[in-house]
mmCIF file of C-alpha atoms in Angstrom:
data_model
loop_
_atom_site.group_PDB
_atom_site.id
_atom_site.type_symbol
_atom_site.label_atom_id
_atom_site.label_comp_id
_atom_site.label_asym_id
_atom_site.label_seq_id
_atom_site.Cartn_x
_atom_site.Cartn_y
_atom_site.Cartn_z
ATOM 1 C CA MET A 214 72.042 -85.584 20.372
ATOM 2 C CA ASP A 215 74.076 -85.969 23.557
ATOM 3 C CA GLN A 216 73.461 -88.650 26.146
ATOM 4 C CA ASN A 217 71.833 -86.394 28.758
ATOM 5 C CA THR A 218 69.259 -85.178 26.250
ATOM 6 C CA MET A 219 68.555 -88.761 25.192
ATOM 7 C CA LEU A 220 67.938 -89.829 28.803
ATOM 8 C CA ILE A 221 65.564 -86.918 29.402
ATOM 9 C CA LEU A 222 63.576 -87.848 26.291
ATOM 10 C CA GLY A 223 63.517 -91.523 27.308
ATOM 11 C CA VAL A 224 65.535 -92.624 24.278
ATOM 12 C CA VAL A 225 68.340 -95.171 24.554
ATOM 13 C CA LYS A 226 70.957 -95.824 21.883
ATOM 14 C CA ILE A 227 71.747 -99.520 21.569
ATOM 15 C CA ILE A 228 74.327 -101.315 19.447
ATOM 16 C CA ASN A 229 74.617 -104.874 18.219
ATOM 17 C CA PRO A 230 78.236 -105.851 18.954
ATOM 18 C CA LYS A 231 78.299 -108.488 16.211
ATOM 19 C CA THR A 232 77.050 -106.368 13.306
ATOM 20 C CA LYS A 233 77.799 -102.866 14.726
ATOM 21 C CA GLU A 234 74.210 -101.839 13.870
ATOM 22 C CA THR A 235 72.844 -99.053 16.066
ATOM 23 C CA LYS A 236 69.252 -98.163 16.925
ATOM 24 C CA LEU A 237 67.550 -95.472 18.958
ATOM 25 C CA ILE A 238 64.895 -97.112 21.147
ATOM 26 C CA GLU A 239 62.280 -95.310 23.234
ATOM 27 C CA ALA A 240 62.463 -96.782 26.722
ATOM 28 C CA SER A 241 59.629 -94.955 28.443
ATOM 29 C CA GLY A 242 56.241 -93.488 27.742
ATOM 30 C CA PHE A 243 52.821 -94.689 26.664
ATOM 31 C CA ASP A 244 52.452 -96.831 23.534
ATOM 32 C CA VAL A 245 49.121 -96.132 21.804
ATOM 33 C CA LEU A 246 49.313 -99.130 19.447
ATOM 34 C CA GLY A 247 50.089 -101.350 22.415
ATOM 35 C CA PHE A 248 46.978 -100.064 24.154
ATOM 36 C CA PHE A 249 44.591 -100.742 21.275
ATOM 37 C CA PHE A 250 46.205 -103.928 19.885
ATOM 38 C CA PRO A 251 48.066 -105.518 22.823
ATOM 39 C CA PHE A 252 48.933 -109.002 21.596
ATOM 40 C CA LEU A 253 49.413 -107.899 17.981
ATOM 41 C CA ARG A 254 51.953 -105.282 19.103
ATOM 42 C CA TYR A 255 54.064 -107.976 20.793
ATOM 43 C CA LEU A 256 53.543 -110.398 17.906
ATOM 44 C CA PHE A 257 54.787 -107.991 15.219
ATOM 45 C CA ASP A 258 57.751 -107.002 17.411
ATOM 46 C CA GLY A 259 58.882 -110.641 17.553
ATOM 47 C CA GLN A 260 58.072 -111.294 21.215
ATOM 48 C CA PHE A 261 56.047 -114.419 20.528
ATOM 49 C CA SER A 262 55.817 -115.854 24.044
ATOM 50 C CA ARG A 263 54.668 -112.517 25.464
ATOM 51 C CA ALA A 264 52.124 -112.214 22.616
ATOM 52 C CA ALA A 265 50.722 -115.679 23.365
ATOM 53 C CA LEU A 266 50.467 -114.955 27.086
ATOM 54 C CA THR A 267 48.771 -111.617 26.412
ATOM 55 C CA PHE A 268 46.284 -113.278 24.051
ATOM 56 C CA LEU A 269 45.425 -115.973 26.589
ATOM 57 C CA VAL A 270 44.828 -113.431 29.364
ATOM 58 C CA MET A 271 42.740 -111.289 26.997
ATOM 59 C CA CYS A 272 40.394 -114.247 26.429
ATOM 60 C CA THR A 273 39.149 -113.955 30.015
ATOM 61 C CA VAL A 274 36.289 -111.686 31.023
ATOM 62 C CA ILE A 275 38.383 -108.858 32.486
ATOM 63 C CA GLY A 276 41.596 -109.607 30.610
ATOM 64 C CA TRP A 277 41.190 -107.171 27.714
ATOM 65 C CA PRO A 278 41.227 -103.890 29.682
ATOM 66 C CA ILE A 279 43.942 -105.112 32.031
ATOM 67 C CA MET A 280 46.275 -106.227 29.240
ATOM 68 C CA SER A 281 45.541 -103.084 27.229
ATOM 69 C CA TRP A 282 46.720 -100.872 30.069
ATOM 70 C CA LEU A 283 49.701 -103.087 30.925
ATOM 71 C CA THR A 284 50.855 -103.256 27.310
ATOM 72 C CA GLY A 285 50.307 -99.548 26.761
ATOM 73 C CA PHE A 286 52.520 -98.584 29.682
ATOM 74 C CA ASN A 287 55.102 -101.412 29.553
ATOM 75 C CA PHE A 288 55.666 -102.185 25.854
ATOM 76 C CA LYS A 289 58.613 -99.835 25.360
ATOM 77 C CA LYS A 290 60.408 -101.119 28.474
ATOM 78 C CA ASN A 291 59.775 -104.731 27.446
ATOM 79 C CA ARG A 292 61.087 -104.075 23.919
ATOM 80 C CA LEU A 293 64.325 -102.646 25.337
ATOM 81 C CA LYS A 294 64.678 -105.647 27.671
ATOM 82 C CA SER A 295 64.118 -107.958 24.702
ATOM 83 C CA TYR A 296 66.912 -106.304 22.725
ATOM 84 C CA LEU A 297 69.293 -106.419 25.689
ATOM 85 C CA SER A 298 68.566 -110.087 26.382
ATOM 86 C CA SER A 299 69.250 -110.979 22.745
ATOM 87 C CA GLY A 300 72.780 -109.584 22.877
ATOM 88 C CA TRP A 301 72.426 -105.880 22.126
ATOM 89 C CA GLU A 302 74.270 -103.420 24.375
ATOM 90 C CA VAL A 303 73.635 -99.858 25.451
ATOM 91 C CA ALA A 304 75.999 -97.609 23.474
ATOM 92 C CA VAL A 305 78.224 -95.494 25.695
ATOM 93 C CA GLU A 306 79.849 -92.500 24.074
ATOM 94 C CA LYS A 307 83.361 -91.726 25.210
ATOM 95 C CA SER A 308 83.824 -88.157 26.325
ATOM 96 C CA ALA A 309 86.808 -86.161 25.128
ATOM 97 C CA ALA A 310 88.663 -85.408 28.338
#
C-alpha cells in the first residue's frame, strides 16, 4: 500500500526506532468501542491518566454522554499522539528517483 492510499484511508505507518517494529495505526474515524466503553478503551490501550480523567468526568451527571462522544471521535488521534510521544516515528518511504 503506497503512502497516498494510506493517507486517504486515515492509516499511518509508524516505526519504533529502537526495535525497528512497525505498526499500521488508524489516525482518523469513529471508534465504536471508545463510544460505548470510554474509560475502558483508554485503560486497555495503556493511557492510564486519560482513562482516570475520563472516569472522573463520567461520574458527573452529564459526563457519560459527553465523554462517550469525545472518546468515540478522538480515540484514534489520541492513540497516535501517545505512540509519537513515547518515541515512535512516522515511517517515511524513500521514493526511487
